[in-house]
Each structure stands twice: as structure tokens, then as C-alpha cells.
Tab-separated table of C-alpha atoms in Angstrom:
chain	number	residue	atom	x	y	z
A	7	MET	CA	-12.506	-8.562	27.849
A	8	SER	CA	-9.733	-9.867	30.121
A	9	MET	CA	-6.514	-7.882	30.290
A	10	PRO	CA	-3.589	-10.273	30.823
A	11	GLN	CA	-0.493	-9.004	32.558
A	12	VAL	CA	2.584	-8.250	30.445
A	13	SER	CA	6.076	-8.264	31.947
A	14	MET	CA	8.427	-5.896	30.098
A	15	ILE	CA	12.099	-6.818	30.614
A	16	VAL	CA	14.692	-4.139	29.876
A	17	PRO	CA	18.377	-5.073	30.302
A	18	VAL	CA	20.573	-2.012	30.804
A	19	TYR	CA	24.335	-1.755	30.438
A	20	ASN	CA	26.011	1.679	30.376
A	21	HIS	CA	22.898	3.282	28.927
A	22	GLU	CA	22.841	6.442	31.063
A	23	ALA	CA	22.320	8.579	27.943
A	24	PHE	CA	19.234	6.651	26.837
A	25	ALA	CA	17.700	4.792	29.797
A	26	VAL	CA	15.333	7.543	30.973
A	27	GLU	CA	13.790	7.866	27.500
A	28	THR	CA	13.562	4.075	27.253
A	29	VAL	CA	11.791	3.592	30.589
A	30	ASN	CA	9.510	6.573	29.998
A	31	SER	CA	8.399	4.954	26.744
A	32	VAL	CA	7.377	1.835	28.676
A	33	LEU	CA	5.541	3.846	31.325
A	34	ALA	CA	3.690	5.689	28.547
A	35	GLN	CA	2.095	2.514	27.172
A	36	THR	CA	-1.644	2.692	26.525
A	37	TYR	CA	-1.911	-0.840	27.914
A	38	PRO	CA	-2.165	-0.552	31.719
A	39	ASN	CA	-1.499	-4.052	33.092
A	40	LEU	CA	2.289	-3.928	33.002
A	41	GLN	CA	5.088	-5.244	35.189
A	42	ILE	CA	8.239	-3.267	34.312
A	43	ILE	CA	11.516	-5.011	35.134
A	44	ILE	CA	14.785	-3.146	34.599
A	45	VAL	CA	17.948	-5.228	35.002
A	46	ASP	CA	21.189	-3.277	35.327
A	47	ASP	CA	23.922	-5.650	34.189
A	48	GLY	CA	26.773	-4.175	36.230
A	49	SER	CA	26.913	-0.805	34.470
A	50	THR	CA	30.095	1.189	35.091
A	51	ASP	CA	28.365	4.517	34.369
A	52	ASP	CA	25.476	6.126	36.294
A	53	SER	CA	22.706	4.111	34.631
A	54	TYR	CA	21.527	2.454	37.839
A	55	SER	CA	21.417	5.592	39.988
A	56	ILE	CA	19.738	7.658	37.250
A	57	ILE	CA	17.011	5.044	36.780
A	58	ALA	CA	16.487	4.577	40.518
A	59	LYS	CA	16.208	8.332	41.099
A	60	SER	CA	13.961	8.946	38.095
A	61	PHE	CA	11.425	6.146	38.528
A	62	GLY	CA	11.453	4.837	42.093
A	63	ASP	CA	8.675	2.363	42.865
A	64	ALA	CA	7.085	2.676	39.419
A	65	ILE	CA	9.410	-0.088	38.236
A	66	THR	CA	11.215	-3.152	39.557
A	67	LEU	CA	14.921	-2.334	39.354
A	68	VAL	CA	17.585	-4.946	40.059
A	69	ARG	CA	21.350	-4.727	39.800
A	70	ARG	CA	23.629	-7.663	39.119
A	71	VAL	CA	27.284	-8.321	38.447
A	72	ASN	CA	28.018	-7.960	34.745
A	73	GLY	CA	27.269	-11.282	33.068
A	74	GLY	CA	26.193	-10.311	29.584
A	75	PRO	CA	22.840	-9.808	27.864
A	76	SER	CA	21.574	-13.375	28.298
A	77	ALA	CA	22.222	-13.379	32.042
A	78	ALA	CA	20.445	-10.037	32.381
A	79	LEU	CA	17.445	-11.294	30.401
A	80	ASN	CA	17.313	-14.448	32.500
A	81	GLU	CA	17.361	-12.371	35.688
A	82	GLY	CA	14.309	-10.566	34.376
A	83	LEU	CA	12.602	-13.798	33.356
A	84	LYS	CA	12.972	-15.102	36.915
A	85	LEU	CA	11.070	-12.062	38.178
A	86	ALA	CA	8.457	-11.996	35.431
A	87	GLN	CA	4.896	-12.684	36.588
A	88	GLY	CA	3.047	-11.831	33.391
A	89	ASP	CA	1.073	-13.999	31.015
A	90	TYR	CA	3.216	-12.454	28.277
A	91	ILE	CA	6.807	-11.233	28.264
A	92	ALA	CA	8.033	-8.306	26.175
A	93	LEU	CA	11.682	-7.511	25.512
A	94	LEU	CA	13.294	-4.118	24.989
A	95	GLY	CA	16.894	-2.897	24.869
A	96	GLY	CA	18.054	-0.319	27.400
A	97	ASP	CA	18.703	2.155	24.595
A	98	ASP	CA	15.566	1.465	22.519
A	99	VAL	CA	12.131	3.099	22.575
A	100	CYS	CA	8.584	1.710	22.580
A	101	GLU	CA	5.788	3.390	20.676
A	102	PRO	CA	2.801	4.043	23.004
A	103	ASP	CA	0.659	1.309	21.415
A	104	ARG	CA	3.400	-1.352	21.406
A	105	VAL	CA	1.989	-3.638	24.107
A	106	ALA	CA	-1.683	-3.128	23.218
A	107	HIS	CA	-1.023	-3.897	19.558
A	108	GLN	CA	0.956	-7.052	20.284
A	109	ILE	CA	-1.664	-8.352	22.724
A	110	GLU	CA	-4.223	-7.952	19.924
A	111	LEU	CA	-1.950	-9.959	17.632
A	112	PHE	CA	-1.915	-12.818	20.115
A	113	ARG	CA	-5.706	-12.699	20.334
A	114	ALA	CA	-6.042	-12.758	16.551
A	115	THR	CA	-3.377	-15.350	15.676
A	116	SER	CA	-1.931	-18.644	16.906
A	117	ASN	CA	1.577	-17.248	17.369
A	118	ASP	CA	3.775	-18.051	20.362
A	119	ILE	CA	6.235	-15.193	19.701
A	120	VAL	CA	5.539	-12.008	17.730
A	121	PHE	CA	7.900	-9.339	16.411
A	122	SER	CA	7.599	-6.115	14.467
A	123	SER	CA	9.698	-4.360	11.883
A	124	PRO	CA	11.467	-1.563	13.808
A	125	THR	CA	12.044	2.084	13.083
A	126	MET	CA	15.819	2.522	13.090
A	127	ILE	CA	17.202	5.539	14.969
A	128	ASP	CA	20.666	6.885	15.727
A	129	SER	CA	22.147	8.009	19.048
A	130	ASN	CA	20.260	11.322	18.810
A	131	GLY	CA	16.942	9.700	17.945
A	132	ALA	CA	17.047	10.682	14.280
A	133	ILE	CA	15.359	8.164	11.990
A	134	LEU	CA	17.681	6.054	9.856
A	135	PRO	CA	16.699	4.485	6.529
A	136	ASP	CA	15.599	0.850	6.538
A	137	SER	CA	18.579	0.154	4.309
A	138	SER	CA	20.889	0.779	7.277
A	139	PHE	CA	19.919	-2.663	8.632
A	140	PRO	CA	18.218	-4.456	5.712
A	141	VAL	CA	18.058	-7.931	7.273
A	142	LEU	CA	15.186	-6.759	9.506
A	143	TYR	CA	13.066	-5.709	6.528
A	144	ARG	CA	13.017	-8.827	4.419
A	145	GLU	CA	9.664	-9.744	2.960
A	146	ILE	CA	8.592	-12.884	4.810
A	147	PRO	CA	6.025	-14.880	2.839
A	148	ALA	CA	3.080	-16.591	4.498
A	149	GLY	CA	3.795	-20.200	5.367
A	150	LEU	CA	7.544	-19.660	5.618
A	151	ASN	CA	9.392	-22.555	7.274
A	152	VAL	CA	10.966	-20.429	10.015
A	153	PHE	CA	13.348	-23.101	11.292
A	154	ARG	CA	14.771	-23.717	7.826
A	155	GLU	CA	15.060	-20.004	7.041
A	156	LEU	CA	16.812	-19.202	10.324
A	157	PHE	CA	19.133	-22.181	9.923
A	158	ILE	CA	20.214	-21.247	6.402
A	159	THR	CA	20.158	-17.441	6.341
A	160	GLY	CA	20.539	-16.361	9.973
A	161	ASN	CA	18.446	-14.097	12.174
A	162	PHE	CA	15.848	-11.775	10.675
A	163	PHE	CA	13.784	-11.048	13.809
A	164	CYS	CA	14.154	-7.817	15.817
A	165	ALA	CA	14.751	-8.848	19.445
A	166	PRO	CA	13.737	-5.504	21.057
A	167	SER	CA	10.321	-5.886	19.420
A	168	ALA	CA	9.733	-9.440	20.694
A	169	MET	CA	6.764	-10.449	22.819
A	170	LEU	CA	6.243	-14.071	23.816
A	171	LYS	CA	3.802	-16.121	25.769
A	172	SER	CA	5.172	-16.988	29.215
A	173	SER	CA	4.548	-20.635	28.325
A	174	VAL	CA	7.414	-20.360	25.812
A	175	VAL	CA	9.910	-19.987	28.662
A	176	ARG	CA	8.423	-22.955	30.488
A	177	GLN	CA	8.656	-25.016	27.312
A	178	ILE	CA	12.131	-24.157	25.982
A	179	GLY	CA	13.919	-22.576	28.940
A	180	MET	CA	16.079	-19.508	29.407
A	181	PHE	CA	18.526	-17.691	27.131
A	182	HIS	CA	21.957	-19.296	26.651
A	183	GLU	CA	24.323	-17.387	28.953
A	184	GLY	CA	27.447	-18.534	27.120
A	185	LEU	CA	26.551	-16.508	24.034
A	186	ILE	CA	27.541	-12.870	23.642
A	187	ALA	CA	26.327	-11.766	20.219
A	188	LEU	CA	23.641	-14.157	18.986
A	189	GLN	CA	21.702	-15.244	22.078
A	190	ASP	CA	18.431	-14.028	20.555
A	191	PHE	CA	19.067	-15.902	17.287
A	192	GLU	CA	19.725	-19.094	19.259
A	193	TYR	CA	16.464	-18.622	21.179
A	194	TRP	CA	14.333	-18.127	18.056
A	195	LEU	CA	15.998	-21.138	16.397
A	196	ARG	CA	15.407	-23.263	19.490
A	197	ALA	CA	11.762	-22.164	19.670
A	198	SER	CA	11.041	-22.856	16.003
A	199	GLY	CA	12.837	-26.201	16.286
A	200	LYS	CA	10.384	-27.189	19.011
A	201	GLY	CA	7.424	-26.387	16.788
A	202	LEU	CA	6.524	-22.971	18.213
A	203	LYS	CA	5.093	-20.361	15.845
A	204	LEU	CA	7.011	-17.104	15.287
A	205	SER	CA	5.860	-14.230	13.053
A	206	THR	CA	6.812	-10.638	12.377
A	207	PHE	CA	4.348	-7.849	11.544
A	208	ASP	CA	4.700	-4.564	9.674
A	209	HIS	CA	3.173	-2.185	12.227
A	210	ARG	CA	6.226	-0.535	13.804
A	211	VAL	CA	6.033	-0.565	17.588
A	212	VAL	CA	9.674	0.014	18.567
A	213	ARG	CA	12.477	2.394	17.685
A	214	TYR	CA	15.678	0.360	17.515
A	215	ARG	CA	18.730	2.459	18.278
A	216	ARG	CA	21.994	1.858	16.441
A	217	HIS	CA	25.137	3.563	17.710
A	218	SER	CA	28.857	2.921	18.128
A	219	ASN	CA	28.459	1.506	21.643
A	220	ASN	CA	25.958	-1.199	20.685
A	221	LEU	CA	27.323	-4.530	21.870
A	222	THR	CA	26.984	-6.049	18.409
A	223	SER	CA	28.866	-3.096	16.925
A	224	THR	CA	31.888	-3.766	19.127
A	225	LEU	CA	32.199	-7.497	18.372
A	226	SER	CA	34.290	-8.929	15.581
A	227	THR	CA	32.804	-10.806	12.645
A	228	LYS	CA	34.876	-13.792	13.753
A	229	THR	CA	33.041	-13.852	17.099
A	230	THR	CA	29.596	-13.811	15.527
A	231	VAL	CA	30.456	-16.416	12.876
A	232	SER	CA	31.956	-18.699	15.531
A	233	GLU	CA	28.825	-18.374	17.660
A	234	ALA	CA	26.619	-19.054	14.641
A	235	ALA	CA	28.466	-22.290	13.891
A	236	TYR	CA	28.078	-23.451	17.492
A	237	ILE	CA	24.384	-22.495	17.523
A	238	LEU	CA	23.554	-24.368	14.321
A	239	LYS	CA	25.222	-27.572	15.489
A	240	ARG	CA	23.388	-27.312	18.801
A	241	ALA	CA	20.092	-26.631	17.042
A	242	LEU	CA	20.239	-30.035	15.368
A	243	ASP	CA	20.655	-31.667	18.786
A	244	LEU	CA	17.736	-29.773	20.353
A	245	ALA	CA	15.146	-29.561	17.568
A	246	ARG	CA	12.413	-32.124	17.108
A	247	PRO	CA	13.717	-34.583	14.478
A	248	GLU	CA	10.498	-34.511	12.473
A	249	ILE	CA	10.746	-30.714	12.155
A	250	VAL	CA	14.328	-30.917	10.903
A	251	ARG	CA	13.474	-33.652	8.391
A	252	ALA	CA	10.404	-31.785	7.147
A	253	SER	CA	12.518	-28.645	6.759
A	254	PHE	CA	15.207	-30.270	4.601
A	255	PRO	CA	13.657	-33.045	2.466
A	256	HIS	CA	15.895	-31.948	-0.422
A	257	ILE	CA	19.042	-32.675	1.610
A	258	LEU	CA	18.194	-35.540	3.967
A	259	PRO	CA	17.486	-39.106	2.842
A	260	TYR	CA	13.969	-40.408	3.332
A	261	CYS	CA	13.291	-41.747	6.828
A	262	ALA	CA	10.130	-43.748	7.510
A	263	GLU	CA	10.320	-42.999	11.237
A	264	GLN	CA	10.330	-39.194	11.214
A	265	HIS	CA	10.401	-38.923	15.009
A	266	THR	CA	13.552	-40.983	15.516
A	267	PRO	CA	16.663	-39.003	16.542
A	268	LEU	CA	18.747	-37.576	13.736
A	269	THR	CA	21.653	-39.765	12.766
A	270	LEU	CA	25.188	-38.426	12.781
A	271	PHE	CA	25.151	-38.705	8.994
A	272	GLU	CA	22.046	-36.512	8.731
A	273	LYS	CA	23.699	-33.850	10.864
A	274	VAL	CA	26.818	-34.062	8.698
A	275	LEU	CA	24.736	-33.552	5.547
A	276	LEU	CA	23.005	-30.456	6.931
A	277	LEU	CA	26.113	-28.805	8.340
A	278	MET	CA	28.260	-29.542	5.313
A	279	SER	CA	25.674	-28.091	2.932
A	280	HIS	CA	25.530	-24.781	4.833
A	281	PRO	CA	26.708	-21.595	3.073
A	282	LEU	CA	28.982	-20.559	5.987
A	283	HIS	CA	32.493	-22.025	5.833
A	284	ASP	CA	32.771	-22.280	9.638
A	285	VAL	CA	29.584	-24.351	9.752
A	286	ARG	CA	30.856	-26.679	7.028
A	287	GLN	CA	34.039	-27.090	9.052
A	288	ILE	CA	32.016	-28.357	12.010
A	289	GLY	CA	30.240	-30.706	9.634
A	290	SER	CA	33.581	-32.033	8.412
A	291	GLN	CA	34.654	-32.657	12.012
A	292	LEU	CA	31.502	-34.701	12.577
A	293	ALA	CA	32.207	-36.563	9.342
A	294	ILE	CA	35.648	-37.481	10.672
A	295	ASP	CA	33.961	-38.808	13.822
A	296	LEU	CA	31.604	-40.781	11.614
A	297	LEU	CA	34.513	-42.374	9.756
A	298	ASP	CA	35.833	-43.531	13.118
A	299	ASN	CA	32.494	-44.996	14.221
A	300	GLU	CA	31.881	-48.501	12.876
A	301	GLU	CA	28.238	-48.550	13.937
A	302	GLU	CA	27.513	-45.290	12.098
A	303	LYS	CA	29.487	-46.444	9.058
A	304	GLU	CA	27.388	-49.600	8.848
A	305	LYS	CA	24.262	-47.449	8.517
A	306	LEU	CA	25.731	-46.047	5.318
A	307	ALA	CA	26.175	-49.460	3.727
A	308	GLY	CA	24.744	-49.459	0.229
A	309	ARG	CA	24.650	-45.669	-0.019
A	310	ASP	CA	26.691	-43.936	-2.654
A	311	VAL	CA	28.542	-41.761	-0.137
A	312	ASN	CA	32.160	-40.624	-0.335
A	313	LEU	CA	32.807	-39.129	3.083
A	314	PHE	CA	36.411	-38.319	2.294
A	315	GLN	CA	35.343	-36.214	-0.686
A	316	MET	CA	32.704	-34.483	1.428
A	317	ILE	CA	35.288	-33.619	4.087
A	318	PHE	CA	37.727	-32.372	1.457
A	319	ASN	CA	35.108	-30.156	-0.175
A	320	ALA	CA	33.988	-28.693	3.166
A	321	THR	CA	37.513	-27.609	4.061
A	322	ARG	CA	37.868	-25.541	0.910
A	323	THR	CA	37.074	-21.832	1.101
A	324	HIS	CA	34.792	-20.238	-1.472
């Protein structure tokens, strides 16, 4: 049986306390055909020197000016030579069978990206209850419309457990370097919007470390909500129209030509029906643009649509 190469990309930023354990867990994989890429994203501690001294030529280690997690991931993607690409945080830990198990999943399924439910650990490696991060343990039914679920409820995939076919990168591109908190969510949404298949599996192959210095722990809720609103608007521009329409038949009017680009009105309907207030606000801004666009307004002729009332309702907090 062929043994495809897997490129493991590990971005590191001020992870001197954890990086040796992290890299050792990758080197301890039972799957032998591995390219290990460690990207130090301008750490201000001794992460880079500790990794270089501890592992030498056993890994590919690059150092770059601090540019955030997306830039570090993209640096690794540029160096990746594998048929598959696995992601891992610089403070997380792989179980020994992580890569072998996920390669078997690709052989047995039609997935383009696979994830696992993680084991949560604290800064000392002690196991935390699943309830400490419940979003990653939702029961995901078979046949779930992933694009719709991500769009409405947010991210439920564990990024440090992700493995993807290298063809995914060729098809949808790199991570968005302008995002700080939700770059992985944007990537999964973009992938599902292009028709790629994403699934998560119960067998736990990573230990996901939560501690006070996690990037997501240091960001404000306002930052993440603002990014989410931007991401959802952008998702409607990038996704295949037929996937969006099939995902929201209960919101969007019937369209005989499913492949035609979404109209401004369709985007307004989706954004203004979202549970997040900031997303509805973006929808109301698009609705204002629509009111100022005679061509778009003509498309609404004969529809029982009160755009002013929609805008008014979207601006209310509840």
C-alpha cells in the first residue's frame, strides 16, 4: 500500500514552555513519511533557539517577522511538499497515531478535510473536562449541511486536529492574513462554500492546550464578533451560488438559475436574518445600498418587500 507524504505545519509564537513537547509528539508519530515544518512567527522568547538546539536537521525550522497565525501557516504551506497537510499549534500535542489514523480516514471516506474531537489540557498537561470548551463536542449528524451550520452557528472544528488534502490549498488558496482570531473559521467556511467535504471524527488524536497566553484568550469579544461579521459577508461573495441557495431555501426566494451570482437582495436577506447583531448591521448597510441602486430595486418589483422596515428591525438590539 502506498504511503503518501504528510507535511505537518506547526506555527510557534512564544511557546518556549511547550514547543519541545509539541515537536517531540510529531517526531513520535507511528506514520513515517512526514515532513515537519516549524514556523517561528517572530517569538520574543527563546522558542526558536530551543527548537533549533533540540531538533536540528530532524525538522525544517524557519523564522519570520511576526505577522500573525495566518502568515505563519501560509509560510508553512509554501514549504509543504506532502500529499496531505496536517496542522498543529505550537503548544498542542499529537497522539502517536494521529497521522496514521487520519490517513486511514482519507482512504475510507470522500472527505477533503478531516478533524477530530480533541482532548483538552491545561498549561501543565492536565486533562480538562469537555465542558471547558463545549463547542468542539457538539454532536454532528450525518448529512449535516456544513456551510449552513458554520454560517449560522460559527466554528465547531478543532484547527489543531485538521488534516487536508494538498489539493484543497490549490483549489481555495491560503489563509487570510488580515484575520487575527478566526482565520481557521474563515478557511473552513470558504472550503465548504466551494463544495469541499469536511467532517470531524470521535477518535481523539490531539491534545489541545488552553492557557492564559492563548491568542484567542487575549482577544476581546468585540474583535472576534467584528471578524465574524466580515467573514460571513465575504463568504457570500466567495461561495458557489448554488451551494448558498441550497443551504437556505427557507430564506431565499426561488431562483430557476441556481448557478447565477447571488443578488444583493439575497445577500441582504441572509445577513439580516443572522442571529448576530453585528452581522445584521452589515446586512442593513447592504440594504441601504440596495435602496440607492435603481437596477437592484427594479428586481424587487412585485415583491412584498419593505426594505425600510427590514433595516429598522436589523438595527435593533435583542
